[in-house]
Coordinates of N, CA and C and ligand atoms in Angstrom, one line a residue:
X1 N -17.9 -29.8 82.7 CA -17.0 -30.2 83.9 C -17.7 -31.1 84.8
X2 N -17.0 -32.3 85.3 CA -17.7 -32.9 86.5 C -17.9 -32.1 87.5
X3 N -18.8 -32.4 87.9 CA -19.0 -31.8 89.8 C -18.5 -32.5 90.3
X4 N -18.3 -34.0 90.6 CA -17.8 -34.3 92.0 C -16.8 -34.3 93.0
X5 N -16.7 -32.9 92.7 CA -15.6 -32.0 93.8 C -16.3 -31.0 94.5
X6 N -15.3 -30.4 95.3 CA -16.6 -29.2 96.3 C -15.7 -28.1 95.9
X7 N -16.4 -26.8 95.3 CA -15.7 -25.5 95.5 C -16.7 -24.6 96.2
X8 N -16.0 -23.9 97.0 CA -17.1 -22.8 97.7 C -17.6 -22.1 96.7
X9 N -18.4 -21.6 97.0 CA -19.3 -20.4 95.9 C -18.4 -19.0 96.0
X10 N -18.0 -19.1 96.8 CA -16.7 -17.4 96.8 C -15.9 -17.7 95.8
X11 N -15.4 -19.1 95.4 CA -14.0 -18.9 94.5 C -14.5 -19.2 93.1
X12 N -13.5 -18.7 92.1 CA -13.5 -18.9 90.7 C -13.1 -19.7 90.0
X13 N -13.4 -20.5 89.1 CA -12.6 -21.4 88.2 C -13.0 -21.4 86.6
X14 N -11.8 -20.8 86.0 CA -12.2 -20.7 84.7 C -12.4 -21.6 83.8
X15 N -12.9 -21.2 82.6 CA -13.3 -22.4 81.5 C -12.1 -23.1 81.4
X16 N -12.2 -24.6 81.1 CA -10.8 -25.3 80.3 C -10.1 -25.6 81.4
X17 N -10.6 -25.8 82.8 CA -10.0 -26.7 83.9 C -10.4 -28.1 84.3
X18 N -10.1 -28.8 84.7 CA -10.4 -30.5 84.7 C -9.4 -30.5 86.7
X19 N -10.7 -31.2 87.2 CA -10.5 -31.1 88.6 C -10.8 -32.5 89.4
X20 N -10.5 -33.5 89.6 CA -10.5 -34.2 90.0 C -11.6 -34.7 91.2
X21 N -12.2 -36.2 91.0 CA -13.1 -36.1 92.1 C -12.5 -36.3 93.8
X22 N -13.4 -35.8 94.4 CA -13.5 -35.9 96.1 C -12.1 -34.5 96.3
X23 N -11.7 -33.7 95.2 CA -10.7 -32.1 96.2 C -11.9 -31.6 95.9
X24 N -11.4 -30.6 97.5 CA -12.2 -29.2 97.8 C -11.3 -28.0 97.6
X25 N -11.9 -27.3 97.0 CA -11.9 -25.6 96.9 C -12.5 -24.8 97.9
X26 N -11.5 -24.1 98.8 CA -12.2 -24.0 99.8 C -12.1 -21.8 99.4
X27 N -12.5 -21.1 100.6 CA -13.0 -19.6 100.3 C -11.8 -18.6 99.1
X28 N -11.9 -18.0 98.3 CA -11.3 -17.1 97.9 C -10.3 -17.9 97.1
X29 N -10.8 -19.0 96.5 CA -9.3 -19.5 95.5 C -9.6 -19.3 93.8
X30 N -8.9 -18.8 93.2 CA -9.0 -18.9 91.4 C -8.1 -19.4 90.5
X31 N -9.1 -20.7 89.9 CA -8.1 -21.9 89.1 C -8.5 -21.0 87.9
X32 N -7.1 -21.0 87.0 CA -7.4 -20.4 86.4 C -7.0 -21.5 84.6
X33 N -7.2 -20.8 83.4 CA -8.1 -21.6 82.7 C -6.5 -22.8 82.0
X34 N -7.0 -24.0 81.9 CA -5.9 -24.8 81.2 C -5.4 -25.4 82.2
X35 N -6.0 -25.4 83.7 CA -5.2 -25.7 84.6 C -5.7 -27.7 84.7
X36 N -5.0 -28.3 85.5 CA -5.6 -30.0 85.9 C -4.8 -30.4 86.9
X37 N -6.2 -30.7 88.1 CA -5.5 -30.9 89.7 C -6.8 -32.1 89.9
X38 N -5.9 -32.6 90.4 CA -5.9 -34.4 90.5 C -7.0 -34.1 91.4
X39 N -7.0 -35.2 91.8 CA -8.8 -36.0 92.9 C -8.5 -36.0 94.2
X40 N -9.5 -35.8 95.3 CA -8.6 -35.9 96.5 C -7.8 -34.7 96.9
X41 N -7.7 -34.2 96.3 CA -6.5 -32.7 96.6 C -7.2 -31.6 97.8
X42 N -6.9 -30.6 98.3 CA -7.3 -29.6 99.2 C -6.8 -28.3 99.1
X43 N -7.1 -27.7 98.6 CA -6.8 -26.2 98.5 C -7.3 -25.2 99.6
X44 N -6.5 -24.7 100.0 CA -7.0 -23.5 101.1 C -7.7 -22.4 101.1
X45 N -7.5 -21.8 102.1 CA -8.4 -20.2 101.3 C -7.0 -19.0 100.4
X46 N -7.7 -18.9 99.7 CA -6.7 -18.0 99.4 C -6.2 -18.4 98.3
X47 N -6.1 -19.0 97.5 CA -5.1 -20.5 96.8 C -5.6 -19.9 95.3
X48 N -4.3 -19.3 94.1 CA -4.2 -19.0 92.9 C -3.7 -20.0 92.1
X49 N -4.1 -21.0 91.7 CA -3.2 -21.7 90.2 C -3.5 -21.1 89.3
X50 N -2.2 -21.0 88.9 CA -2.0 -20.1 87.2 C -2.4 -21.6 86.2
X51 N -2.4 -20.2 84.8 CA -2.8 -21.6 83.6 C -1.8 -22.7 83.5
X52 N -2.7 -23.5 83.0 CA -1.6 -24.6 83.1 C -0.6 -25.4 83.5
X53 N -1.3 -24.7 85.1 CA -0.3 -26.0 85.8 C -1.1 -26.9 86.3
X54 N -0.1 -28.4 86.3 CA -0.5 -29.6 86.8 C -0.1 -29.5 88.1
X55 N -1.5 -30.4 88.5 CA -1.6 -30.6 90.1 C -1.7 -32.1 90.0
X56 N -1.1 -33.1 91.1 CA -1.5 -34.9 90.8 C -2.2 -34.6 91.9
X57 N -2.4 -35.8 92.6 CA -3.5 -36.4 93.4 C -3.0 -36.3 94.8
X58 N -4.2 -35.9 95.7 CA -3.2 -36.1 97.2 C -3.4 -35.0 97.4
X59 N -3.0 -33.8 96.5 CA -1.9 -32.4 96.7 C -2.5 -31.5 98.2
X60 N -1.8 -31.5 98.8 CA -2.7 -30.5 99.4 C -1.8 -28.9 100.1
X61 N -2.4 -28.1 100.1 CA -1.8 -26.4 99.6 C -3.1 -25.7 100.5
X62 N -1.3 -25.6 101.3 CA -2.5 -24.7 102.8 C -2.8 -23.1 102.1
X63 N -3.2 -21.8 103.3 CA -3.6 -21.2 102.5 C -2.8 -20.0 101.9
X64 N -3.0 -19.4 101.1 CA -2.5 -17.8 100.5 C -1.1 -19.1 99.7
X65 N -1.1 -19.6 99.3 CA 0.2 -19.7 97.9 C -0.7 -19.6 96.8
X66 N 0.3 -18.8 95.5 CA -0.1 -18.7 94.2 C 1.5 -19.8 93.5
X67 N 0.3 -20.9 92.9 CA 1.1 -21.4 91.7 C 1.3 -21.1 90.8
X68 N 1.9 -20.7 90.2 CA 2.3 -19.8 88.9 C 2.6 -20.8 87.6
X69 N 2.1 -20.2 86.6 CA 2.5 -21.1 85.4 C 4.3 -21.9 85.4
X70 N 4.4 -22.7 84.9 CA 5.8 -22.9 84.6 C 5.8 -24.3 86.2
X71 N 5.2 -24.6 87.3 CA 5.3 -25.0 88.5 C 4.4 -26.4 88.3
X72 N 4.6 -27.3 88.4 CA 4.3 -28.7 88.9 C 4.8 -29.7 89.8
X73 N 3.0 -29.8 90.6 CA 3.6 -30.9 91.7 C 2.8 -32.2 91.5
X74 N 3.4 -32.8 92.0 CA 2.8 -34.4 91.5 C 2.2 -34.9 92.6
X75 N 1.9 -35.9 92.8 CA 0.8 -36.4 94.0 C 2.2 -36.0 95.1
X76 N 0.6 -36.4 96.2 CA 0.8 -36.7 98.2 C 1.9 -35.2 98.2
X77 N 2.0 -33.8 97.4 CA 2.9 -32.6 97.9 C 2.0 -32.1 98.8
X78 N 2.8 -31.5 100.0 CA 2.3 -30.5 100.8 C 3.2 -29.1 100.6
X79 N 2.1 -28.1 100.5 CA 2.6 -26.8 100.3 C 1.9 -26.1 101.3
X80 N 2.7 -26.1 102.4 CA 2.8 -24.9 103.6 C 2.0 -23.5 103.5
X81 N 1.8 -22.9 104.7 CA 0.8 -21.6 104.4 C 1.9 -20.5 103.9
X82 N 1.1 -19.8 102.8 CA 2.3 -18.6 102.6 C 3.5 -18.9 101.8
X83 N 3.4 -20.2 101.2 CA 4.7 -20.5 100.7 C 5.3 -20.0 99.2
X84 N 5.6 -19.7 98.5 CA 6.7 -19.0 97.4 C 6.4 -19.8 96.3
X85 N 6.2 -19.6 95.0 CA 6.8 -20.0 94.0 C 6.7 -18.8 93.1
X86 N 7.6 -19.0 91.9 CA 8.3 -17.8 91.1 C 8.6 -18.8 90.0
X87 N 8.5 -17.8 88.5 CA 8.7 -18.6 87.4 C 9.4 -17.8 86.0
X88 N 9.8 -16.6 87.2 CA 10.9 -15.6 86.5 C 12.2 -15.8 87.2
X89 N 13.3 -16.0 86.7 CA 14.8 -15.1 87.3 C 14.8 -14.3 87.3
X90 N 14.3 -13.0 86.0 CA 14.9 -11.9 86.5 C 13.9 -10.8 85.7
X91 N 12.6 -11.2 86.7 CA 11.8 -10.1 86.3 C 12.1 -9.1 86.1
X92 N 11.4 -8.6 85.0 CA 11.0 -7.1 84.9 C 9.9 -6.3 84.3
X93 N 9.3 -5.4 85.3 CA 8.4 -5.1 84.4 C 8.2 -4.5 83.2
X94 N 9.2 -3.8 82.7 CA 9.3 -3.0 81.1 C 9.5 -4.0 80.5
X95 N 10.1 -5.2 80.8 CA 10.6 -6.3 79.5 C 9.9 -7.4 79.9
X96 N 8.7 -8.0 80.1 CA 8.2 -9.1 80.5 C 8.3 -10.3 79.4
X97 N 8.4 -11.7 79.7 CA 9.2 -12.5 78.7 C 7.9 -13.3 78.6
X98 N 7.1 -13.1 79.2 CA 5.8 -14.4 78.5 C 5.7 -16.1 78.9
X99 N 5.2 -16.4 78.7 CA 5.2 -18.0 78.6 C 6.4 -18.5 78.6
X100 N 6.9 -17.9 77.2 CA 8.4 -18.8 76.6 C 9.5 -19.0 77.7
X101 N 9.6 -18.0 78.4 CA 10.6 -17.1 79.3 C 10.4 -18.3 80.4
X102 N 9.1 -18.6 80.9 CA 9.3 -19.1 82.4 C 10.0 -20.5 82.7
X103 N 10.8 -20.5 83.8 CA 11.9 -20.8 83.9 C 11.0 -22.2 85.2
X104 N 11.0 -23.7 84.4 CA 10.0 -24.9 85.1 C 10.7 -25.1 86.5
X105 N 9.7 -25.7 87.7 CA 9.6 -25.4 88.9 C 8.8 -27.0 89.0
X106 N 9.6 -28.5 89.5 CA 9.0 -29.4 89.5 C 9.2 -29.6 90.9
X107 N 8.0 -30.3 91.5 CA 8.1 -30.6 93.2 C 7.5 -32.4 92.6
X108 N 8.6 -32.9 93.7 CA 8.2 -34.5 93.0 C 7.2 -35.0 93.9
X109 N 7.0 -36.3 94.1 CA 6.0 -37.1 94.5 C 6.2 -36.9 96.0
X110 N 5.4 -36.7 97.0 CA 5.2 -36.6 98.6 C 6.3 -35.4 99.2
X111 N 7.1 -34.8 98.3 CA 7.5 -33.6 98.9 C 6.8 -32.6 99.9
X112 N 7.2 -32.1 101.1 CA 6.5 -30.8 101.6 C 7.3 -29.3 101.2
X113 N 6.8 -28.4 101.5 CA 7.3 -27.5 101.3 C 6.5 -26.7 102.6
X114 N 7.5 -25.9 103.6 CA 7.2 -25.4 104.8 C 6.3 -24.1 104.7
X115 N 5.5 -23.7 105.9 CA 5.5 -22.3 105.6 C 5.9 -21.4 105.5
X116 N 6.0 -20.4 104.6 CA 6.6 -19.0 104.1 C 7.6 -19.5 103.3
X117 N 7.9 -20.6 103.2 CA 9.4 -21.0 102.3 C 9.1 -20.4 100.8
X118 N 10.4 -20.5 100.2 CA 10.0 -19.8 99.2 C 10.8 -21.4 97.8
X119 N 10.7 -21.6 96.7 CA 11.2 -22.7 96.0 C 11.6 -21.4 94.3
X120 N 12.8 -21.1 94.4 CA 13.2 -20.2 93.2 C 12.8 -21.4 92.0
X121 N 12.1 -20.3 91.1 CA 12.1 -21.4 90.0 C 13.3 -22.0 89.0
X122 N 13.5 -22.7 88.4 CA 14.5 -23.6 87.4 C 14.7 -24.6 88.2
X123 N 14.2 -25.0 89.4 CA 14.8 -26.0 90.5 C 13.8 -27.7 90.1
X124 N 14.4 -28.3 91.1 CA 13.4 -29.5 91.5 C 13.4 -29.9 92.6
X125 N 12.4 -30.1 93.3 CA 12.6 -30.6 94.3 C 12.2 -32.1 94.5
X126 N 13.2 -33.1 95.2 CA 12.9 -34.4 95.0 C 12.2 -35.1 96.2
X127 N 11.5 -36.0 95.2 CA 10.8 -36.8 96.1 C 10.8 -36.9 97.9
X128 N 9.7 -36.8 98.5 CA 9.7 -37.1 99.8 C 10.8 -36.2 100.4
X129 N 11.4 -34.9 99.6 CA 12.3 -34.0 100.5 C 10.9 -33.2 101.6
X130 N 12.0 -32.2 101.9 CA 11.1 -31.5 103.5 C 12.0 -30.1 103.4
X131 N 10.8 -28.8 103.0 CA 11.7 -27.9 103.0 C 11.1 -27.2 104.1
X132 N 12.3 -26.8 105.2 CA 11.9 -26.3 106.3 C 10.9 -24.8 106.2
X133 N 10.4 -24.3 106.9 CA 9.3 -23.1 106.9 C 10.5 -21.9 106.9
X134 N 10.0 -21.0 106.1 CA 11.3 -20.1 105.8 C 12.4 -20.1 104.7
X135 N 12.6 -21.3 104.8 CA 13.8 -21.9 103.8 C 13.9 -20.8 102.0
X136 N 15.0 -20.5 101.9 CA 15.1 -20.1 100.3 C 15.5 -21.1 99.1
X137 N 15.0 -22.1 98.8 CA 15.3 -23.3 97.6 C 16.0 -22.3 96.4
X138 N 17.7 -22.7 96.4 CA 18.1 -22.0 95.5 C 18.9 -23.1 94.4
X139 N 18.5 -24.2 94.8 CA 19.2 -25.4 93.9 C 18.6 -26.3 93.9
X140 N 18.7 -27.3 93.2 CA 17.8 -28.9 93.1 C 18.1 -29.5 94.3
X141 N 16.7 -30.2 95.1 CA 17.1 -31.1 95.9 C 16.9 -32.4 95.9
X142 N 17.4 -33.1 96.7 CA 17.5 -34.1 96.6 C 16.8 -35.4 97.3
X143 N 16.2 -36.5 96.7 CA 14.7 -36.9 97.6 C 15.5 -36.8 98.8
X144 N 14.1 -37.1 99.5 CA 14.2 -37.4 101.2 C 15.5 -36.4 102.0
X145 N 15.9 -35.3 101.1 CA 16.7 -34.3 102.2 C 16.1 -33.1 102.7
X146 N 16.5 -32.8 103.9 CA 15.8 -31.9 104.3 C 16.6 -30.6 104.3
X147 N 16.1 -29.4 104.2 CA 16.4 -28.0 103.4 C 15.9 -27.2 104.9
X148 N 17.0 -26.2 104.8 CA 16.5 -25.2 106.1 C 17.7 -23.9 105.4
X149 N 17.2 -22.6 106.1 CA 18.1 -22.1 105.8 C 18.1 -20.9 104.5
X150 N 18.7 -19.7 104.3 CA 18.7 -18.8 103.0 C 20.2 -18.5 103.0
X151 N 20.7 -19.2 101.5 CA 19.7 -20.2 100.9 C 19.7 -20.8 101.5
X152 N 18.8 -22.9 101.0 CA 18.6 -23.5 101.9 C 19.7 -24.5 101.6
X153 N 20.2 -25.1 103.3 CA 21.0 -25.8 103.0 C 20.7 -27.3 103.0
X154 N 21.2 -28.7 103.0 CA 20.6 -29.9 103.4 C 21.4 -29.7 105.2
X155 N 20.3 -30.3 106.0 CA 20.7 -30.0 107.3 C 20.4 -32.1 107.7
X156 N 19.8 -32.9 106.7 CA 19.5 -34.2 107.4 C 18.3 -34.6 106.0
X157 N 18.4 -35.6 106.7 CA 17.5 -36.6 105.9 C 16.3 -36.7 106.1
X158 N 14.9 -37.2 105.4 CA 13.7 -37.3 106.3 C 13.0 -38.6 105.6
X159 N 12.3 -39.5 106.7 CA 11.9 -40.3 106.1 C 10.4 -39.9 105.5
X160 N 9.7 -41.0 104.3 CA 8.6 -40.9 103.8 C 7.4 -40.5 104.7
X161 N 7.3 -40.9 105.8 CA 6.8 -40.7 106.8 C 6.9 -39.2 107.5
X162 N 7.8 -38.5 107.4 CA 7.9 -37.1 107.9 C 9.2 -36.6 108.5
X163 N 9.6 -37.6 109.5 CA 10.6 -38.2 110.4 C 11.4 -37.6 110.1
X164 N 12.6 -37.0 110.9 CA 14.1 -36.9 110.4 C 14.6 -38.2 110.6
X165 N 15.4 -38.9 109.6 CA 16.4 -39.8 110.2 C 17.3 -39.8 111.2
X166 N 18.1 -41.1 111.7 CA 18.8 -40.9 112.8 C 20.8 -41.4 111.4
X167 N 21.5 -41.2 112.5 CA 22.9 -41.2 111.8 C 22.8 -42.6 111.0
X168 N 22.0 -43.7 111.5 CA 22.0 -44.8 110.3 C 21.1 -45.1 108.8
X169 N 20.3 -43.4 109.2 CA 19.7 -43.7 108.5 C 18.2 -44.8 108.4
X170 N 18.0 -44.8 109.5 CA 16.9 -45.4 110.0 C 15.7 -44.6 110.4
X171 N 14.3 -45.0 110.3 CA 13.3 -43.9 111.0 C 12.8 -44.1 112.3
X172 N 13.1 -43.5 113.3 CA 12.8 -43.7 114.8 C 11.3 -43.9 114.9
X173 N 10.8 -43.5 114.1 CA 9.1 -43.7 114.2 C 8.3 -45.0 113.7
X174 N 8.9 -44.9 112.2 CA 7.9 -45.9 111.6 C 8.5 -47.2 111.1
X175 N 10.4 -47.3 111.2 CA 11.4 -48.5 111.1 C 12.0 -48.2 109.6
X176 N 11.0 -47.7 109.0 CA 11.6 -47.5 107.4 C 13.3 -47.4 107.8
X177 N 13.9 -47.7 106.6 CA 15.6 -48.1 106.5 C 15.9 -47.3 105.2
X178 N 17.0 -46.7 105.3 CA 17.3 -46.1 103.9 C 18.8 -46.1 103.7
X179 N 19.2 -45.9 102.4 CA 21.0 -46.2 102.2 C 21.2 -45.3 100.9
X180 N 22.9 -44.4 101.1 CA 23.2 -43.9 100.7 C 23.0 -44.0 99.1
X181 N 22.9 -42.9 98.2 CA 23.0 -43.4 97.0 C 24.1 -42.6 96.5
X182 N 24.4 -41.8 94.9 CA 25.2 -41.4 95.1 C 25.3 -39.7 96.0
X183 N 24.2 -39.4 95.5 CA 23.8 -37.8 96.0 C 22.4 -38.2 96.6
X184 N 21.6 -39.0 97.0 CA 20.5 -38.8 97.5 C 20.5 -40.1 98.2
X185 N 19.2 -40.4 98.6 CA 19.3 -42.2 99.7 C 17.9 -42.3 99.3
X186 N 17.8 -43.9 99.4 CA 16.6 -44.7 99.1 C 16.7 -45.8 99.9
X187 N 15.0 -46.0 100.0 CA 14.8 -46.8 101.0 C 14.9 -48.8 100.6
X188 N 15.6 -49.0 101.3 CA 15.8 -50.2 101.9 C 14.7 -51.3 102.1
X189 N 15.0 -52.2 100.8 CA 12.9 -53.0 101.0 C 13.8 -54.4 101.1
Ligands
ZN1 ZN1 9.4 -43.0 109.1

């Protein structure tokens, strides 16, 4: 394995993981084996990836979330303290379904995900969405919308930048412009 990443000496990382240079591993986190998280990333205290899930670049995952097999996020995602993922519908523990069973959980490119929120698995979440802290994700969303709410509803738009949009769809912060599409909006170059 390369070293040029930082993990604390408190946390674990099993054989058959590939970790990217310049992320840190910071107290009490276990990558566990088959897993691959990009360069640059930041993991909190507390922080579980299951096997084989993909992490891209950027990622960063405040503390105490467990990623569970079946879950992928691609670069620039933020994942909130405490936040949820799930890769069963309808657990149980007398009848557990395995690998085959789990039901994929994709978070797209610069998405956040708030604290405590939770993202039910079979979903997606799209690009540069914003799911409010608390929120229950019980459907696919849609880029750059923002989610609040159980379940969660879309309450507004947000630009790449963070920003809520204003009614034209413009960003009061950084000018970015964006325009309706048919279910989602993209920005305006
Ligand atoms: Zn903006």
């Amino acid at each position: 394995m390369n070293k040029d990443f930082f993990v604390h000496e408190s946390s674990f990382i099993d054989d058959g993981v590939t970790v990217g240079k310049g992320t840190k591993i910071w107290h009490f986190c276990h990558i566990q084996s088959g897993a691959v998280i990009g360069g640059n990333c930041s993991l909190g205290q507390n922080v579980n990836i299951s096997n084989n899930v993909i992490i891209g670049n950027g990622v960063k995952i405040q503390n105490n979330v467990s990623v569970y097999e079946g879950v992928e996020l691609e670069d620039w995602v933020f994942c909130g303290p405490s936040c949820v993922f799930t890769n069963d519908l309808t657990p149980r523990a007398k009848y557990p379904k395995g690998r085959a069973g789990y039901k994929k959980t994709l978070v797209k490119t610069g998405a956040s995900i708030g604290a405590n929120a939770t993202v039910v698995c079979g979903h997606t979440v799209g690009e540069w969405a914003l799911i409010a802290a608390g929120a229950v994700v019980t459907s696919d969303v849609p880029a750059h919308a923002l989610m609040a709410g159980v379940p969660a509803k879309r309450i507004g738009w947000v630009c790449e930048c963070g920003q809520v949009l204003d009614r034209e769809l413009a960003c009061p912060d950084c000018g970015r412009k964006y325009e309706r599409d048919s279910d989602s909006i993209s920005e305006v170059r």
